[in-house]
Amino acid sequence: MPFNSFENYPMSWKPSIDKNEKPIYKALAGKLEQDILDGVVLPGTKLPPQRELADYLDLNVSTISKAFKVCELKGLLSASVGSGTFVSYDALSNAYLLEDTKPKHLIEMGATLPDHASYEPLLLQLKSMLQETDYEKWFSYGRAGESLWQKDAAVKLIRRGGFETTVDRILFANGGQNAIAAILASLCKPGDRIGVDHHTYPGLKTVAAMLSVQIVPIKSENDEMSPTAFEYACKNENIKGIYLIPDYHNPTASFMSVENRRMIAEIAKKYKQFVIEDASYHLLGKKPLPALASYAPEQVIYIASLSKSLAPGLRLAYVAVPSQFKEPISKALYNLNITVSPLLAELTARTIVSNQFEVLIEGHREQTIRRNQIVNRYFAEYTCLGVETGIFRWLLLPGKMTGAEFEKLAAQHGVQVYAAERFVVGNSCPERAVRISVCAPKTLEELEQGLMILKRLLNDLT
């Protein structure tokens, strides 16, 4: 029993621990984690102040602080200056969106996949490469000094996305997720904090948790990060940088205004913050807005991933890196990968330089527009955010059902969608919404079948 009596004291968590289990802070952290998993303390719960909990358990405040820090670094807790410590709303959600195997008996509308329009042209280009007499070089190590013309191709693609850069700033990564991991591993230490939107890409969350980097939600205005809130976080939240998806934000499908891009860039320069600009969706629109990197090229690390615009199996991303960050990020990528696949790097570069990538992107766009027209028809009575060229939509739910509840219900009826809880950060309250992938179903018929099921479930909620 605790030394002090708190029987009638309103505390949200009253743990009992075995003080013979050493170190005590780890035992307490383990108890808190288990109570979160068991539903004893629910997401969104504000935990007792550390001093009160220390009095209750007759422990030093430093022991409580250490236990909370362990859980915070695991993403289970979210602490905010002046507000206290909360159980994260995403503490129980699964942030891994790509299942080990394709869901059986489910229509896939969860993972953000482009349609298959680019696969055959890429296959033909690949066959042509393998007929060349020196084909064996595609199966060796790639060396940075031998890829200069491939970097020219990267500059061309990035220019198409709204950012002018130079070959001396280009690094190759095995996809956007790999680039994010290398950036955080090279620029952050365990316990460092970076700012993100209230709902963000789950891949960032999993990498941050693996590296013990804390992610701090920064308030939004009109569905985009508030420059005022960003500056406040620079001054008061001890952040080192931010992660953003300015174009077709995943999962909310919003676009950051040009004015906000300028303001965020100025704040990043003022406070010497690094910015990770995830440009996964820049190429989906016909006329991309200027990249945030255009306004702060010495602060912004720009990631041009090809998985959403060409084909996810290419596993290639071009990273335009400011000179101050190039050496550490380059070393991190080497330690993670040694090199990217020469075969895939060459295939991608040829596709870009030949301008075939424009044809492929246009093919994807036509397919996506056709699919979104069907989505609009089924969801005309509901708020389903996103544009006609977007490969996913953000569906706001009627009634009082949460996104997690709707995800489970949809799966029971044969459709996979992803709830807002998978994307929410820290103690931010998740929207009652789900992300719906428009292009993941293999055929238009399968898409319609999935939409029919979802509409029926939505009708039952109203």
PDB file of N, CA and C in Angstrom, residues 157-199:
ATOM      1  N   LEU A 157      13.092  16.090 -62.194  1.00  0.00           N
ATOM      2  CA  LEU A 157      11.850  15.665 -61.541  1.00  0.00           C
ATOM      3  C   LEU A 157      11.460  16.633 -60.419  1.00  0.00           C
ATOM      4  N   ILE A 158      12.446  17.047 -59.623  1.00  0.00           N
ATOM      5  CA  ILE A 158      12.165  17.958 -58.514  1.00  0.00           C
ATOM      6  C   ILE A 158      11.693  19.312 -59.037  1.00  0.00           C
ATOM      7  N   ARG A 159      12.280  19.762 -60.155  1.00  0.00           N
ATOM      8  CA  ARG A 159      11.816  21.014 -60.777  1.00  0.00           C
ATOM      9  C   ARG A 159      10.351  20.895 -61.157  1.00  0.00           C
ATOM     10  N   ARG A 160       9.966  19.726 -61.656  1.00  0.00           N
ATOM     11  CA  ARG A 160       8.564  19.474 -62.026  1.00  0.00           C
ATOM     12  C   ARG A 160       7.647  19.577 -60.810  1.00  0.00           C
ATOM     13  N   GLY A 161       8.202  19.324 -59.614  1.00  0.00           N
ATOM     14  CA  GLY A 161       7.422  19.401 -58.390  1.00  0.00           C
ATOM     15  C   GLY A 161       7.406  20.772 -57.742  1.00  0.00           C
ATOM     16  N   GLY A 162       8.074  21.754 -58.370  1.00  0.00           N
ATOM     17  CA  GLY A 162       7.993  23.119 -57.852  1.00  0.00           C
ATOM     18  C   GLY A 162       9.199  23.601 -57.073  1.00  0.00           C
ATOM     19  N   PHE A 163      10.359  22.954 -57.271  1.00  0.00           N
ATOM     20  CA  PHE A 163      11.558  23.368 -56.529  1.00  0.00           C
ATOM     21  C   PHE A 163      12.785  23.278 -57.429  1.00  0.00           C
ATOM     22  N   GLU A 164      13.540  24.379 -57.524  1.00  0.00           N
ATOM     23  CA  GLU A 164      14.784  24.417 -58.288  1.00  0.00           C
ATOM     24  C   GLU A 164      15.943  24.076 -57.367  1.00  0.00           C
ATOM     25  N   THR A 165      16.690  23.035 -57.717  1.00  0.00           N
ATOM     26  CA  THR A 165      17.862  22.668 -56.922  1.00  0.00           C
ATOM     27  C   THR A 165      19.000  22.300 -57.858  1.00  0.00           C
ATOM     28  N   THR A 166      20.116  21.845 -57.305  1.00  0.00           N
ATOM     29  CA  THR A 166      21.295  21.527 -58.111  1.00  0.00           C
ATOM     30  C   THR A 166      21.799  20.124 -57.781  1.00  0.00           C
ATOM     31  N   VAL A 167      22.573  19.551 -58.707  1.00  0.00           N
ATOM     32  CA  VAL A 167      23.004  18.149 -58.564  1.00  0.00           C
ATOM     33  C   VAL A 167      23.866  17.934 -57.320  1.00  0.00           C
ATOM     34  N   ASP A 168      24.605  18.982 -56.893  1.00  0.00           N
ATOM     35  CA  ASP A 168      25.488  18.794 -55.738  1.00  0.00           C
ATOM     36  C   ASP A 168      24.723  18.599 -54.435  1.00  0.00           C
ATOM     37  N   ARG A 169      23.408  18.822 -54.462  1.00  0.00           N
ATOM     38  CA  ARG A 169      22.594  18.664 -53.244  1.00  0.00           C
ATOM     39  C   ARG A 169      21.791  17.363 -53.245  1.00  0.00           C
ATOM     40  N   ILE A 170      21.891  16.572 -54.278  1.00  0.00           N
ATOM     41  CA  ILE A 170      21.030  15.394 -54.429  1.00  0.00           C
ATOM     42  C   ILE A 170      21.635  14.162 -53.760  1.00  0.00           C
ATOM     43  N   LEU A 171      20.823  13.499 -52.956  1.00  0.00           N
ATOM     44  CA  LEU A 171      21.154  12.182 -52.404  1.00  0.00           C
ATOM     45  C   LEU A 171      20.047  11.219 -52.793  1.00  0.00           C
ATOM     46  N   PHE A 172      20.382   9.930 -52.876  1.00  0.00           N
ATOM     47  CA  PHE A 172      19.396   8.900 -53.216  1.00  0.00           C
ATOM     48  C   PHE A 172      19.045   8.099 -51.967  1.00  0.00           C
ATOM     49  N   ALA A 173      17.771   7.772 -51.824  1.00  0.00           N
ATOM     50  CA  ALA A 173      17.313   6.932 -50.718  1.00  0.00           C
ATOM     51  C   ALA A 173      16.404   5.843 -51.256  1.00  0.00           C
ATOM     52  N   ASN A 174      16.261   4.773 -50.482  1.00  0.00           N
ATOM     53  CA  ASN A 174      15.371   3.682 -50.880  1.00  0.00           C
ATOM     54  C   ASN A 174      13.932   4.006 -50.477  1.00  0.00           C
ATOM     55  N   GLY A 175      13.385   5.058 -51.059  1.00  0.00           N
ATOM     56  CA  GLY A 175      12.016   5.458 -50.766  1.00  0.00           C
ATOM     57  C   GLY A 175      11.950   6.557 -49.724  1.00  0.00           C
ATOM     58  N   GLY A 176      10.767   7.184 -49.623  1.00  0.00           N
ATOM     59  CA  GLY A 176      10.582   8.301 -48.712  1.00  0.00           C
ATOM     60  C   GLY A 176      10.761   7.923 -47.256  1.00  0.00           C
ATOM     61  N   GLN A 177      10.259   6.759 -46.868  1.00  0.00           N
ATOM     62  CA  GLN A 177      10.376   6.311 -45.471  1.00  0.00           C
ATOM     63  C   GLN A 177      11.840   6.154 -45.084  1.00  0.00           C
ATOM     64  N   ASN A 178      12.627   5.606 -45.994  1.00  0.00           N
ATOM     65  CA  ASN A 178      14.060   5.424 -45.763  1.00  0.00           C
ATOM     66  C   ASN A 178      14.748   6.779 -45.602  1.00  0.00           C
ATOM     67  N   ALA A 179      14.340   7.748 -46.404  1.00  0.00           N
ATOM     68  CA  ALA A 179      14.910   9.099 -46.313  1.00  0.00           C
ATOM     69  C   ALA A 179      14.586   9.728 -44.963  1.00  0.00           C
ATOM     70  N   ILE A 180      13.346   9.596 -44.515  1.00  0.00           N
ATOM     71  CA  ILE A 180      12.941  10.153 -43.216  1.00  0.00           C
ATOM     72  C   ILE A 180      13.766   9.526 -42.090  1.00  0.00           C
ATOM     73  N   ALA A 181      13.939   8.205 -42.154  1.00  0.00           N
ATOM     74  CA  ALA A 181      14.716   7.507 -41.121  1.00  0.00           C
ATOM     75  C   ALA A 181      16.153   8.034 -41.078  1.00  0.00           C
ATOM     76  N   ALA A 182      16.750   8.222 -42.244  1.00  0.00           N
ATOM     77  CA  ALA A 182      18.138   8.701 -42.297  1.00  0.00           C
ATOM     78  C   ALA A 182      18.252  10.125 -41.766  1.00  0.00           C
ATOM     79  N   ILE A 183      17.272  10.966 -42.089  1.00  0.00           N
ATOM     80  CA  ILE A 183      17.302  12.366 -41.631  1.00  0.00           C
ATOM     81  C   ILE A 183      17.206  12.420 -40.109  1.00  0.00           C
ATOM     82  N   LEU A 184      16.234  11.703 -39.540  1.00  0.00           N
ATOM     83  CA  LEU A 184      16.077  11.729 -38.082  1.00  0.00           C
ATOM     84  C   LEU A 184      17.280  11.100 -37.388  1.00  0.00           C
ATOM     85  N   ALA A 185      17.805  10.012 -37.960  1.00  0.00           N
ATOM     86  CA  ALA A 185      18.956   9.344 -37.342  1.00  0.00           C
ATOM     87  C   ALA A 185      20.189  10.238 -37.345  1.00  0.00           C
ATOM     88  N   SER A 186      20.317  11.084 -38.357  1.00  0.00           N
ATOM     89  CA  SER A 186      21.528  11.904 -38.484  1.00  0.00           C
ATOM     90  C   SER A 186      21.412  13.259 -37.787  1.00  0.00           C
ATOM     91  N   LEU A 187      20.208  13.818 -37.698  1.00  0.00           N
ATOM     92  CA  LEU A 187      20.054  15.174 -37.164  1.00  0.00           C
ATOM     93  C   LEU A 187      19.486  15.213 -35.747  1.00  0.00           C
ATOM     94  N   CYS A 188      19.015  14.078 -35.241  1.00  0.00           N
ATOM     95  CA  CYS A 188      18.398  14.055 -33.909  1.00  0.00           C
ATOM     96  C   CYS A 188      19.076  13.043 -32.998  1.00  0.00           C
ATOM     97  N   LYS A 189      19.051  13.346 -31.712  1.00  0.00           N
ATOM     98  CA  LYS A 189      19.499  12.412 -30.682  1.00  0.00           C
ATOM     99  C   LYS A 189      18.271  11.900 -29.943  1.00  0.00           C
ATOM    100  N   PRO A 190      18.372  10.752 -29.253  1.00  0.00           N
ATOM    101  CA  PRO A 190      17.238  10.282 -28.449  1.00  0.00           C
ATOM    102  C   PRO A 190      16.764  11.360 -27.481  1.00  0.00           C
ATOM    103  N   GLY A 191      15.465  11.588 -27.444  1.00  0.00           N
ATOM    104  CA  GLY A 191      14.899  12.618 -26.585  1.00  0.00           C
ATOM    105  C   GLY A 191      14.668  13.941 -27.280  1.00  0.00           C
ATOM    106  N   ASP A 192      15.281  14.155 -28.469  1.00  0.00           N
ATOM    107  CA  ASP A 192      15.022  15.385 -29.217  1.00  0.00           C
ATOM    108  C   ASP A 192      13.568  15.423 -29.666  1.00  0.00           C
ATOM    109  N   ARG A 193      13.082  16.630 -29.950  1.00  0.00           N
ATOM    110  CA  ARG A 193      11.674  16.825 -30.291  1.00  0.00           C
ATOM    111  C   ARG A 193      11.548  17.489 -31.664  1.00  0.00           C
ATOM    112  N   ILE A 194      10.590  17.004 -32.461  1.00  0.00           N
ATOM    113  CA  ILE A 194      10.290  17.659 -33.733  1.00  0.00           C
ATOM    114  C   ILE A 194       8.786  17.908 -33.812  1.00  0.00           C
ATOM    115  N   GLY A 195       8.417  18.988 -34.480  1.00  0.00           N
ATOM    116  CA  GLY A 195       7.021  19.371 -34.594  1.00  0.00           C
ATOM    117  C   GLY A 195       6.367  18.771 -35.833  1.00  0.00           C
ATOM    118  N   VAL A 196       5.075  18.446 -35.700  1.00  0.00           N
ATOM    119  CA  VAL A 196       4.310  17.879 -36.815  1.00  0.00           C
ATOM    120  C   VAL A 196       2.871  18.395 -36.734  1.00  0.00           C
ATOM    121  N   ASP A 197       2.100  18.134 -37.785  1.00  0.00           N
ATOM    122  CA  ASP A 197       0.671  18.424 -37.752  1.00  0.00           C
ATOM    123  C   ASP A 197      -0.034  17.487 -36.779  1.00  0.00           C
ATOM    124  N   HIS A 198      -1.255  17.858 -36.363  1.00  0.00           N
ATOM    125  CA  HIS A 198      -2.014  17.036 -35.399  1.00  0.00           C
ATOM    126  C   HIS A 198      -2.276  15.628 -35.944  1.00  0.00           C
ATOM    127  N   HIS A 199      -2.546  15.527 -37.231  1.00  0.00           N
ATOM    128  CA  HIS A 199      -2.612  14.230 -37.909  1.00  0.00           C
ATOM    129  C   HIS A 199      -1.439  14.203 -38.890  1.00  0.00           C
TER     130      HIS A 199
END
